[in-house]
mmCIF file of C-alpha atoms in Angstrom:
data_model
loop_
_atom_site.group_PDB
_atom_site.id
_atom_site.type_symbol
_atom_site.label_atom_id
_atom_site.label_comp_id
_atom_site.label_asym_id
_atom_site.label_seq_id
_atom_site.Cartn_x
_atom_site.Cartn_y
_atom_site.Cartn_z
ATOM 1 C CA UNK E 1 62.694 49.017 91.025
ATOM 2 C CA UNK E 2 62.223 47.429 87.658
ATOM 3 C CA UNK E 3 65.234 48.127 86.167
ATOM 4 C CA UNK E 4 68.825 47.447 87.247
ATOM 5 C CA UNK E 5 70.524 49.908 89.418
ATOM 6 C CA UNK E 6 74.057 51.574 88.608
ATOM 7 C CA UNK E 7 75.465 49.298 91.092
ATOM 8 C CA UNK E 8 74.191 46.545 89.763
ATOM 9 C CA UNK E 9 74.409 47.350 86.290
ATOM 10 C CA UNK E 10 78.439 47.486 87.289
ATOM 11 C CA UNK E 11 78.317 44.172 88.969
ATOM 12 C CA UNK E 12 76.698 42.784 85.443
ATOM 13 C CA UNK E 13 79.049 44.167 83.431
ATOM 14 C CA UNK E 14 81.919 43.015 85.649
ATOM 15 C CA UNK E 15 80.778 39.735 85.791
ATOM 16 C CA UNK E 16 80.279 39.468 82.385
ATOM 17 C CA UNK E 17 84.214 41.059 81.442
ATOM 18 C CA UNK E 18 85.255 38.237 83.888
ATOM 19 C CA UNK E 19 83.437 35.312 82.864
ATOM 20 C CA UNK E 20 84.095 36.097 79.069
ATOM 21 C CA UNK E 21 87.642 36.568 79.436
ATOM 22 C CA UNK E 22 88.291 33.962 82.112
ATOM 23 C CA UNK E 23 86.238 30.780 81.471
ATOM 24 C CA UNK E 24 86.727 28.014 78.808
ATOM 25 C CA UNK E 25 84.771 29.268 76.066
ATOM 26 C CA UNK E 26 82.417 25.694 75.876
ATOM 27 C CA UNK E 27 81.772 26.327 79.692
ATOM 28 C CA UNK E 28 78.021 27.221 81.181
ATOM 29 C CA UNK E 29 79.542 30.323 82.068
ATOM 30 C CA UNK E 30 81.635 31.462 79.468
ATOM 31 C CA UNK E 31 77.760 30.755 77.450
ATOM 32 C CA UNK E 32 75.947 32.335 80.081
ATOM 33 C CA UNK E 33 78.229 35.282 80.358
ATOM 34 C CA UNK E 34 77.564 36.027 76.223
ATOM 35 C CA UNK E 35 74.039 35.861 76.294
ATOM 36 C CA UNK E 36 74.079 38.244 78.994
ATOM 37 C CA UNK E 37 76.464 41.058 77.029
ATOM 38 C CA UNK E 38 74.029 40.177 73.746
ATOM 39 C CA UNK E 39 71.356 41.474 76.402
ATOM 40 C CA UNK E 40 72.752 44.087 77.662
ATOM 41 C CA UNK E 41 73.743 45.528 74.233
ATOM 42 C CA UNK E 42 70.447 44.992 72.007
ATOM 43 C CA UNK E 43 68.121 46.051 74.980
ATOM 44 C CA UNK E 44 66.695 42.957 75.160
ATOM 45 C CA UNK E 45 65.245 40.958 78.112
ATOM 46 C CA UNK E 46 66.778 37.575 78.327
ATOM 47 C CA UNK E 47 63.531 35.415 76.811
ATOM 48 C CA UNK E 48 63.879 37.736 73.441
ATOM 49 C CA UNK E 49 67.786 36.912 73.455
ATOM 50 C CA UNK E 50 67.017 33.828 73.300
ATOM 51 C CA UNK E 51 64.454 33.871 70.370
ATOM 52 C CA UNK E 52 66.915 35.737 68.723
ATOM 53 C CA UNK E 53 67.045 33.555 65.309
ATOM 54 C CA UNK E 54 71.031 32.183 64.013
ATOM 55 C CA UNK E 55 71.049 33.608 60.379
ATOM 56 C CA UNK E 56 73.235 34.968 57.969
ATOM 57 C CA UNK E 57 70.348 37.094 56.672
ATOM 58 C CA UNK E 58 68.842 40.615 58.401
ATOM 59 C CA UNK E 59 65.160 40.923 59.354
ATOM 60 C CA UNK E 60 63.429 43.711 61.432
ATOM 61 C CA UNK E 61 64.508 41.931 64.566
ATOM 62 C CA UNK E 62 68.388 40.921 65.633
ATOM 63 C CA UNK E 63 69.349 37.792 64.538
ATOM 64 C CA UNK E 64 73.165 36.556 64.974
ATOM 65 C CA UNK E 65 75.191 35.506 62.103
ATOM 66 C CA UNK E 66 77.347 32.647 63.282
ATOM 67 C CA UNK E 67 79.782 33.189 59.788
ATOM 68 C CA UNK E 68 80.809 35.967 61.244
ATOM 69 C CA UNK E 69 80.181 36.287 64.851
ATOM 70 C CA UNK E 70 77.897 39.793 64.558
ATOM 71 C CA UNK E 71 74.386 40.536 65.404
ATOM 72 C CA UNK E 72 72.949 42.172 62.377
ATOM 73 C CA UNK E 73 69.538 43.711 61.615
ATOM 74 C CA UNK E 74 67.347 45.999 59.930
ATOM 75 C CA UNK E 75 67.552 49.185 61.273
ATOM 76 C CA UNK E 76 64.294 49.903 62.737
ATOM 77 C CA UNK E 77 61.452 52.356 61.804
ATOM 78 C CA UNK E 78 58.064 53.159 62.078
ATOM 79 C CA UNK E 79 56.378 51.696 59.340
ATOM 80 C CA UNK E 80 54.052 54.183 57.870
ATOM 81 C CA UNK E 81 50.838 54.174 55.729
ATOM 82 C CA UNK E 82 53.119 55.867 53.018
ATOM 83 C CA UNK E 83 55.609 55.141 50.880
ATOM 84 C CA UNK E 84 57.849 56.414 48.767
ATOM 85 C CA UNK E 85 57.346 56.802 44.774
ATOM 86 C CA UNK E 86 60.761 56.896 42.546
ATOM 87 C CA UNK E 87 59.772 60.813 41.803
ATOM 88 C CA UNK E 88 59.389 61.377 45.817
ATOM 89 C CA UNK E 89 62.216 58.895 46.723
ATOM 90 C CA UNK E 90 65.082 61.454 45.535
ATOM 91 C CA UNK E 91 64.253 63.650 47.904
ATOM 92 C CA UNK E 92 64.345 60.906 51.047
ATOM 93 C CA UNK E 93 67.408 60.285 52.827
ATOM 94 C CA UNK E 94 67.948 56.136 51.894
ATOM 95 C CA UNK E 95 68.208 54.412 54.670
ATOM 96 C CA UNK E 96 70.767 52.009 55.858
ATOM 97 C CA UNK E 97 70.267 48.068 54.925
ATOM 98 C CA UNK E 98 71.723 47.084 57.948
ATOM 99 C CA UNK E 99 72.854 47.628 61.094
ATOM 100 C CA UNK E 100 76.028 45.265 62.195
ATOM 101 C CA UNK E 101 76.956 45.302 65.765
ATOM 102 C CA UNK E 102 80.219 42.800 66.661
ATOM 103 C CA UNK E 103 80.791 41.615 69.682
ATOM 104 C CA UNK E 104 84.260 41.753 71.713
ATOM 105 C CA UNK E 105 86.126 38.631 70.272
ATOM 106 C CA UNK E 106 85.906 36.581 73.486
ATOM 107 C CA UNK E 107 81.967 37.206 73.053
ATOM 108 C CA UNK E 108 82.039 36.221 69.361
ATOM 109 C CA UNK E 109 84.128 33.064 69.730
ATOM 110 C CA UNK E 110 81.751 31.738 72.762
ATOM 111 C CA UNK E 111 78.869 32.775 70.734
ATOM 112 C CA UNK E 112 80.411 30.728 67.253
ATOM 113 C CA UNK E 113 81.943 27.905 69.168
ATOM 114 C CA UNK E 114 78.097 26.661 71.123
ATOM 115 C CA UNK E 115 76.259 27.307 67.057
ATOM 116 C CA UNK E 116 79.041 24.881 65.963
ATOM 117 C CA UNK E 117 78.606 22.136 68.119
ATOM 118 C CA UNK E 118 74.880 22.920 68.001
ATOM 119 C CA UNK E 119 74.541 23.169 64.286
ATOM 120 C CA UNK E 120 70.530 22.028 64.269
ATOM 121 C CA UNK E 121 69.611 25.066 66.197
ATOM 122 C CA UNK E 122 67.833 27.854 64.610
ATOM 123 C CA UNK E 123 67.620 30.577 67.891
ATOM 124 C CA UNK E 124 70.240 31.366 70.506
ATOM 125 C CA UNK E 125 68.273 29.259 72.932
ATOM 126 C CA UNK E 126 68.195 26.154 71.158
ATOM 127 C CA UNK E 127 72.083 26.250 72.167
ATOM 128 C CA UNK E 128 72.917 23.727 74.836
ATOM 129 C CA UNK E 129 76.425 21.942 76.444
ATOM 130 C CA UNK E 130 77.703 18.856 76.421
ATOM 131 C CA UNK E 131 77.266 17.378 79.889
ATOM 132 C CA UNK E 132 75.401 20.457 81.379
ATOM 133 C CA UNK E 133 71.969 20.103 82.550
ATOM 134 C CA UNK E 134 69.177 22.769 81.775
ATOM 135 C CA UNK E 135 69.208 25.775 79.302
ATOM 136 C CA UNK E 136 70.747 29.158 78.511
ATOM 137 C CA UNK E 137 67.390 31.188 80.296
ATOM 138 C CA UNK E 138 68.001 28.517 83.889
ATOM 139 C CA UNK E 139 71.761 29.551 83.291
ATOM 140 C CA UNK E 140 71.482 32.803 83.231
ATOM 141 C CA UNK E 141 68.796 33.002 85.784
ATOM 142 C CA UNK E 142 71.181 31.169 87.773
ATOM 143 C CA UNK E 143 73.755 34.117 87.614
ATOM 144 C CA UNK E 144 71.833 37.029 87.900
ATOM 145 C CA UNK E 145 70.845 35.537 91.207
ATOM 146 C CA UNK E 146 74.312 35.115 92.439
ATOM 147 C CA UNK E 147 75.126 38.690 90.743
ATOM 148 C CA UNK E 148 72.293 40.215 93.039
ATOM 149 C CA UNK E 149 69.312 38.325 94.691
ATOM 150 C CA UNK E 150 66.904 41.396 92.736
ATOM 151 C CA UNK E 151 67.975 40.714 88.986
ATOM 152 C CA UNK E 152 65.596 39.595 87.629
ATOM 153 C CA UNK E 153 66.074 38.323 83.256
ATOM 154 C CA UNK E 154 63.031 40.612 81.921
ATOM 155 C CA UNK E 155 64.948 43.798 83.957
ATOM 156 C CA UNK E 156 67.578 43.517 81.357
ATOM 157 C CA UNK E 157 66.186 45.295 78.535
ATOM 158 C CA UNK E 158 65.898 48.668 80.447
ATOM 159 C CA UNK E 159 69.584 49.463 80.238
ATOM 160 C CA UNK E 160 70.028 49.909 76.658
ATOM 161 C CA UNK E 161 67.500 52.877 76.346
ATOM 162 C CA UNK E 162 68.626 54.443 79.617
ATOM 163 C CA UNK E 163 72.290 54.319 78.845
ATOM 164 C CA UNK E 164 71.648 55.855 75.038
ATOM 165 C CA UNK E 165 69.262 58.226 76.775
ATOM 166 C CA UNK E 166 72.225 59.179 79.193
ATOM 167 C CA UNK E 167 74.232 59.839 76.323
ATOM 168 C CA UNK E 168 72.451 61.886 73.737
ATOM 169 C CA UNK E 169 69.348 63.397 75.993
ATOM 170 C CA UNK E 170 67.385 62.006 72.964
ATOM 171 C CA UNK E 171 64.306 60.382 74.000
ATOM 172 C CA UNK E 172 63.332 59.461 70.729
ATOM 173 C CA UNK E 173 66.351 57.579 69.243
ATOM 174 C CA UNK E 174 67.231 56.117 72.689
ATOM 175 C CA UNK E 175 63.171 54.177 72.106
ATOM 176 C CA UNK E 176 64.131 53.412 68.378
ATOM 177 C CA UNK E 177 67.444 52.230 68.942
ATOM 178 C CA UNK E 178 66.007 49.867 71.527
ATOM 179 C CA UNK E 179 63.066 48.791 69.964
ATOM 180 C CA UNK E 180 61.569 45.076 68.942
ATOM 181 C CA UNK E 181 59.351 44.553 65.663
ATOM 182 C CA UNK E 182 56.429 44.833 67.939
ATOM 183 C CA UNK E 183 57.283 48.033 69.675
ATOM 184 C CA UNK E 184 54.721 50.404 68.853
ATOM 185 C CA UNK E 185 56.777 53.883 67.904
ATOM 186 C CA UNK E 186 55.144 57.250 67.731
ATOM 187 C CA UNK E 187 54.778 59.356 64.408
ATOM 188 C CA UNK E 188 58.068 61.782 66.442
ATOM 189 C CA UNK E 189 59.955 58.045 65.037
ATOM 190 C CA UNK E 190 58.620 59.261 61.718
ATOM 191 C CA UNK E 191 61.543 62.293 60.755
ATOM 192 C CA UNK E 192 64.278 62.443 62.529
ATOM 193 C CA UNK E 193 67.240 60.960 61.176
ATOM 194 C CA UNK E 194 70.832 59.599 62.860
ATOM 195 C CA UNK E 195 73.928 58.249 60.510
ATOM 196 C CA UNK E 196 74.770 54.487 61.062
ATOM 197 C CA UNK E 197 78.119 55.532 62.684
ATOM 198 C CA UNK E 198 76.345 57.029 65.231
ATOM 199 C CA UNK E 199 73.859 54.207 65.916
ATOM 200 C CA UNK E 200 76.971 51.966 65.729
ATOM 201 C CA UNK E 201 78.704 53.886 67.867
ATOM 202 C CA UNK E 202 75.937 53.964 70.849
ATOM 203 C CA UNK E 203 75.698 50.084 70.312
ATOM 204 C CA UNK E 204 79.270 49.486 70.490
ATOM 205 C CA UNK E 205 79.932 48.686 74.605
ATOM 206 C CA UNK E 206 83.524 47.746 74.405
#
C-alpha cells in the first residue's frame, strides 16, 4: 500500500512519455512531467528531487549538471572505519569517480531550458515558470492526483529498488543503487562489487 502498484507505476510512466514528448517544454507540465522521470529513475521521493542541488560537480548525493543535461554522482558506498594504504590499495578494485545517468533528450531539454531562465537557483526546486502559480512539489502533487487519487510524492522512491530488484534478484545492489547519503547500508554493502556499465545500465529507463 505504500508503494505504487504495476498499474499505476504504468499510468506514471505513460503520463510522463506523454507529457515529455507532447507539451511545450517551458509548460507546468512538460516541468512537472521531468521531475517525475528524475524520480522515478534515482529512487527518490519527490521532496529529495527537489533538493537535488544544480552543479557541474559530483557529491555523494545526485545533483544535475545543467551544462550537460545529466544527473551525475558519486557512486555510493558504505563508508567504512578503514581505508586503504598505497601498499593495500593495489590489491582493491578502484572504484568509479562517477556515475552519469542522461536523461531522454525531451527530459534533458525541459530540465536545461527551466535552470536557464532560472539561473539564481541552486536545487531543482528553486525552479519556477513564468506566469504559473505555486512550485514544482504543488505541481507534481497536482498530477499524481489526477494520475491516481492514491499516489502519493514520498511513494515514489520505492520503484527504483523494486524494479532493480526485479531484475537482478540482488537485494543488496538493488539498496545501494537506490540509496541517499543518509541511508544506513549494512557491512553485505562492504564487498561485493558491480562494473559501472551495469549500474548504468539498470539506471538507464529509456
Amino acid at each position: 500500500w505504500w508503494r505504487p502498484n504495476p498499474t499505476e507505476v504504468l499510468l506514471i510512466e505513460s503520463w510522463v512519455l506523454r507529457s515529455t514528448s507532447a507539451a511545450a517544454p517551458n509548460s507546468r507540465l512538460a516541468l512537472s512531467a521531468a521531475l517525475l522521470w528524475a524520480a522515478l529513475s534515482l529512487g527518490r521521493r519527490v521532496s529529495l528531487v527537489l533538493a537535488i542541488p544544480i552543479k557541474s560537480s559530483a557529491g555523494d548525493e545526485w545533483s544535475f549538471d545543467s551544462l550537460t543535461g545529466d544527473f551525475i554522482r558519486i557512486p555510493p558506498m558504505r563508508k567504512p572505519g578503514w581505508q586503504p594504504n598505497a601498499e593495500s590499495s593495489k590489491w582493491i578494485y578502484q572504484s568509479a569517480e562517477m556515475i552519469r545517468l542522461s536523461p531522454p533528450s525531451q527530459v534533458a531539454k525541459i530540465m536545461q531550458l527551466a535552470c536557464q531562465n532560472n539561473p539564481m537557483a541552486l536545487h531543482l526546486g528553486d525552479l519556477r515558470l513564468a506566469g504559473e502559480a505555486g512550485n514544482p512539489e504543488l505541481w507534481i502533487r497536482r498530477a499524481l492526483n489526477e494520475i491516481s487519487p492514491r499516489l502519493q510524492p514520498s511513494m515514489l522512491d520505492q520503484l527504483l529498488p523494486q524494479r532493480v530488484f526485479e531484475l537482478t534478484r540482488d537485494a543488496v545492489l538493488a539498496r545501494l543503487l537506490a540509496s541517499h547519503p543518509q541511508t544506513a547500508l549494512s557491512g553485505a554493502h562492504s564487498y561485493a562489487q558491480w562494473t559501472l556499465s551495469t549500474v548504468t545500465a539498470l539506471l538507464d529507463r529509456t
